[in-house]
XYZ file of N, CA, C and O in Angstrom:
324
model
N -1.348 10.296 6.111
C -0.021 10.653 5.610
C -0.038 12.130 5.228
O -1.086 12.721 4.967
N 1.198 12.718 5.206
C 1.064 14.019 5.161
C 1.444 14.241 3.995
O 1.071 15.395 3.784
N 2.103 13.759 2.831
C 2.910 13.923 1.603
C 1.371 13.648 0.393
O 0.836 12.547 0.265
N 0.950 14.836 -0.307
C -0.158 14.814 -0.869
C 0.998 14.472 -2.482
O 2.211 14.679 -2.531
N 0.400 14.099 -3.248
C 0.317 13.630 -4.636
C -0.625 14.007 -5.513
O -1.795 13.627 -5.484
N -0.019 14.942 -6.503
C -1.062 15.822 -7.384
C -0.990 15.644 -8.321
O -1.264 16.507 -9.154
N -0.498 14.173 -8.709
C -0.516 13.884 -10.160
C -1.436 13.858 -11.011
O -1.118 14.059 -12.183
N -2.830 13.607 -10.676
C -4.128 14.026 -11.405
C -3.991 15.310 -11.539
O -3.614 15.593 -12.676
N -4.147 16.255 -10.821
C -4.142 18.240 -10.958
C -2.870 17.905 -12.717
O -3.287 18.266 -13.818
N -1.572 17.275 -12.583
C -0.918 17.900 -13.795
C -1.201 17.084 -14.843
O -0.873 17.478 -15.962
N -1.969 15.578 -14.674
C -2.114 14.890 -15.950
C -3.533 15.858 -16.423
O -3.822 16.172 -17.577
N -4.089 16.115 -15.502
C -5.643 16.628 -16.199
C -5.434 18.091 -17.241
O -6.169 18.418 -18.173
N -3.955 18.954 -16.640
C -3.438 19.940 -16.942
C -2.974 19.607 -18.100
O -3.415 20.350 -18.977
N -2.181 18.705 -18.529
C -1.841 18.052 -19.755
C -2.938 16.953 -20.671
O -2.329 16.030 -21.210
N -3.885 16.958 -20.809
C -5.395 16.215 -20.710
C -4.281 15.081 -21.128
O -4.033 15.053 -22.334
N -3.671 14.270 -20.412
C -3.331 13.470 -20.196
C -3.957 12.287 -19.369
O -4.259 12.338 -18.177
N -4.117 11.050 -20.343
C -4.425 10.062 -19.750
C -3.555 9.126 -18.901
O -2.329 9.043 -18.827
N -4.761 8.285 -18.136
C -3.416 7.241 -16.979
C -3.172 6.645 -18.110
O -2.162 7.204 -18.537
N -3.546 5.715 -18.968
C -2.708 4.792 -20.173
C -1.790 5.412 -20.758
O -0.763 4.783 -21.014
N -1.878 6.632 -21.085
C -1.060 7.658 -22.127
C 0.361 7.681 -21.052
O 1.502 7.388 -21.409
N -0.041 8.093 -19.720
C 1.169 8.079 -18.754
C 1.978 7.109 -18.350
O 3.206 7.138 -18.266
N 0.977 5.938 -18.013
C 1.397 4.884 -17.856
C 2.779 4.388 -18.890
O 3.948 4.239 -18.534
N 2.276 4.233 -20.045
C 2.928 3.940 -21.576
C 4.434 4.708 -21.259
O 5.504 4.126 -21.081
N 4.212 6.080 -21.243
C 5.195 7.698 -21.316
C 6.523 7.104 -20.327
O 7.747 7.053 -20.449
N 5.513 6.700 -19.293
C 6.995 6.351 -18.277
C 7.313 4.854 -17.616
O 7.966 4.484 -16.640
N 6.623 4.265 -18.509
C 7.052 2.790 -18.518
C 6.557 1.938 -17.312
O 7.139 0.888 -17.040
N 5.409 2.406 -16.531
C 5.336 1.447 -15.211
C 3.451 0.991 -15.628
O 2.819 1.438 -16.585
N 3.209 0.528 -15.132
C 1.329 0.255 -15.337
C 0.406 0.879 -15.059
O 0.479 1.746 -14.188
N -0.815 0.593 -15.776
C -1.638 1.950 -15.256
C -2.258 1.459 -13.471
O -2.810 2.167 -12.629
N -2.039 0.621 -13.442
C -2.831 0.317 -12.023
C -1.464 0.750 -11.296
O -1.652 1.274 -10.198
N -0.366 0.652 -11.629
C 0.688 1.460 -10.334
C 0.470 3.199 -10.658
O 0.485 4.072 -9.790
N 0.267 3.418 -12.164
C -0.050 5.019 -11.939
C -1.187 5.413 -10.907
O -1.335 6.493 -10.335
N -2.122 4.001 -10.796
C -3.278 4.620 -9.816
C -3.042 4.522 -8.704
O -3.699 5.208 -7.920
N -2.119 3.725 -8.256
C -1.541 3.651 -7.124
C -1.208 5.198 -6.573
O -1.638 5.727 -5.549
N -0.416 5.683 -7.459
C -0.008 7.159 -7.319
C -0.774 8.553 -7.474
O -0.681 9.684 -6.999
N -1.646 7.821 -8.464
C -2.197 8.922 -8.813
C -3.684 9.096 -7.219
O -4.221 10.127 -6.813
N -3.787 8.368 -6.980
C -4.558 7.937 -5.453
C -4.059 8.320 -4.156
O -4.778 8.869 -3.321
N -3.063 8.095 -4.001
C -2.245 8.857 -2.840
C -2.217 7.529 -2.231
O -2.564 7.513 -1.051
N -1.882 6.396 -2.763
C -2.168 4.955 -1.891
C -0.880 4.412 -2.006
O -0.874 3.304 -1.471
N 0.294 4.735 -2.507
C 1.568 4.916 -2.525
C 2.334 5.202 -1.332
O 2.340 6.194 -0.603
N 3.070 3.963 -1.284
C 3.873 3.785 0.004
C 5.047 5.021 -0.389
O 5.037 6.189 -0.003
N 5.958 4.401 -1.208
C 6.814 4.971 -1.539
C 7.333 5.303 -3.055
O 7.104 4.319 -3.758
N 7.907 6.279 -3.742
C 8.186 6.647 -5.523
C 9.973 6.320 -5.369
O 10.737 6.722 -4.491
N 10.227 5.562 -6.416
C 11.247 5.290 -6.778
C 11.915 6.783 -7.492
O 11.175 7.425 -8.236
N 13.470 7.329 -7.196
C 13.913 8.579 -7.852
C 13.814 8.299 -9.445
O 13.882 9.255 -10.217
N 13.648 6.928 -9.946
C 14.040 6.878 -10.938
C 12.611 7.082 -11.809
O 12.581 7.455 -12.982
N 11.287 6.717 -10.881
C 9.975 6.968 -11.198
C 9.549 8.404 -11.338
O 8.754 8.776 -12.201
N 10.067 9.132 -10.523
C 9.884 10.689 -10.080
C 10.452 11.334 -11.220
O 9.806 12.225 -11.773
N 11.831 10.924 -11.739
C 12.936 11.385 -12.909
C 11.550 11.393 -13.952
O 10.995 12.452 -14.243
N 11.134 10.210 -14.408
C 10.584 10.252 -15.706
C 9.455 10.695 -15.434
O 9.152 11.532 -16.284
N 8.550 10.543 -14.565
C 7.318 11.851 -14.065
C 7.754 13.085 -14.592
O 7.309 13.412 -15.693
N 8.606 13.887 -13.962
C 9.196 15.312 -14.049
C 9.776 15.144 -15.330
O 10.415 16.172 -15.555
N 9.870 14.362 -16.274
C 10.149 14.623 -17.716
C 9.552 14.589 -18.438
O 9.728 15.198 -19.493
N 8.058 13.460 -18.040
C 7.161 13.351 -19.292
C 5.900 14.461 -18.943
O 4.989 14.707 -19.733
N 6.089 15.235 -17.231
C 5.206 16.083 -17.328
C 5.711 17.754 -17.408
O 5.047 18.772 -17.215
N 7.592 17.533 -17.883
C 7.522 18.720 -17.574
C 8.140 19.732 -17.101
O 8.674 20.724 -17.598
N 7.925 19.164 -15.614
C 7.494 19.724 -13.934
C 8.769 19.759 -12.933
O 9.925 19.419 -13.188
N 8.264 20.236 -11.789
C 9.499 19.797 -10.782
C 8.645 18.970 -9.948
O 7.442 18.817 -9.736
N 10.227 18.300 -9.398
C 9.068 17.199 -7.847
C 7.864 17.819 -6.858
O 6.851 17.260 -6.436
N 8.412 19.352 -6.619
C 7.266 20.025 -5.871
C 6.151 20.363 -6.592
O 5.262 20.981 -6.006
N 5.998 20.025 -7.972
C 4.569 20.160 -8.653
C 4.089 19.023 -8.460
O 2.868 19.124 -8.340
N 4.584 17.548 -8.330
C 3.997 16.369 -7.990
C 3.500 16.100 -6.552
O 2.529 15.401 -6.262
N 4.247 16.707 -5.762
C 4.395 15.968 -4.043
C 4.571 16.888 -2.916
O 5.715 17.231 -2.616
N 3.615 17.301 -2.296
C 3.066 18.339 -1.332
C 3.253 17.706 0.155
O 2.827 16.610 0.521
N 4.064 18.745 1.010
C 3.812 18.075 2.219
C 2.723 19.225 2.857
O 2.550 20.418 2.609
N 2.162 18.397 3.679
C 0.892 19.194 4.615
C 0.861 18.684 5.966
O 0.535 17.519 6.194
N 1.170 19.458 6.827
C 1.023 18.828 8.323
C -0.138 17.918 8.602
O -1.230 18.177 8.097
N -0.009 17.088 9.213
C -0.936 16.716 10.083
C -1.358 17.928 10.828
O -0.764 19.004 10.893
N -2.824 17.475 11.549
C -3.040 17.963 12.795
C -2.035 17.911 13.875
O -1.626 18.968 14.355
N -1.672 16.959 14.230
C -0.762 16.935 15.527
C 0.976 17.548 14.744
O 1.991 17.837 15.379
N 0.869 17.565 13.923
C 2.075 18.591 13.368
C 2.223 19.955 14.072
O 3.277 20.396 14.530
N 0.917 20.611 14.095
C 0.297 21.935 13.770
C 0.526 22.082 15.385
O -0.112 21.371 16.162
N 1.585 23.160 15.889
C 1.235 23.627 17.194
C 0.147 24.436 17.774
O -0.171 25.528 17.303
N -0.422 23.902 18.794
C -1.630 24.977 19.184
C -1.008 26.871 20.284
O -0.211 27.299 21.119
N -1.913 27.183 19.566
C -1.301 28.665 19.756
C -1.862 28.624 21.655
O -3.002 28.456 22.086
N -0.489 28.860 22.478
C -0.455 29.082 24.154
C -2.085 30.361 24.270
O -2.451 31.381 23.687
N -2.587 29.490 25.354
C -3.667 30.686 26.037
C -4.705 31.069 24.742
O -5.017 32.259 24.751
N -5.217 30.382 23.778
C -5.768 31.320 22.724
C -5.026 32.095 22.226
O -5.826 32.725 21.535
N -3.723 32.704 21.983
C -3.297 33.962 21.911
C -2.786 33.476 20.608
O -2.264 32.363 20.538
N -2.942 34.476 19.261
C -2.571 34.354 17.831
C -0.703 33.680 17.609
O 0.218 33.990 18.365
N -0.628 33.127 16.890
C 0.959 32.936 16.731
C 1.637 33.794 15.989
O 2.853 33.666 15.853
């Protein structure tokens, strides 16, 4: 998947714990690990809302897109892009 999840990078930034987070925004700590893992299908807006309130933040401090490889065009002939 290409959508990275950096919710460890801002709880560790806030020495914030998964229980402490968990608690903060009302869902469990085994679904925070869900997230906090990158093993997350999909975030509810209403999950993301209280993320970005109890850390803070904006959505792009939580959720990174990164190409795939086959995203990434290969540059024609060797020649630089």
């Amino acid at each position: 998947m290409a959508i990275i999840i950096n919710l460890d990078v801002e709880l560790a930034r806030r020495k914030m714990s998964v229980a402490e987070f968990a608690t903060a925004i009302d869902i469990t700590p085994a679904n925070v690990s869900v997230l906090k893992n990158g093993r997350a299908k999909a975030v509810r807006f209403t999950t993301l809302d209280a993320i970005c309130r109890v850390l803070e933040c904006q959505p792009g401090d939580i959720l990174e897109w990164v190409p795939d490889e086959a995203d990434v065009p290969a540059a024609a002939d060797g020649a630089e892009a």
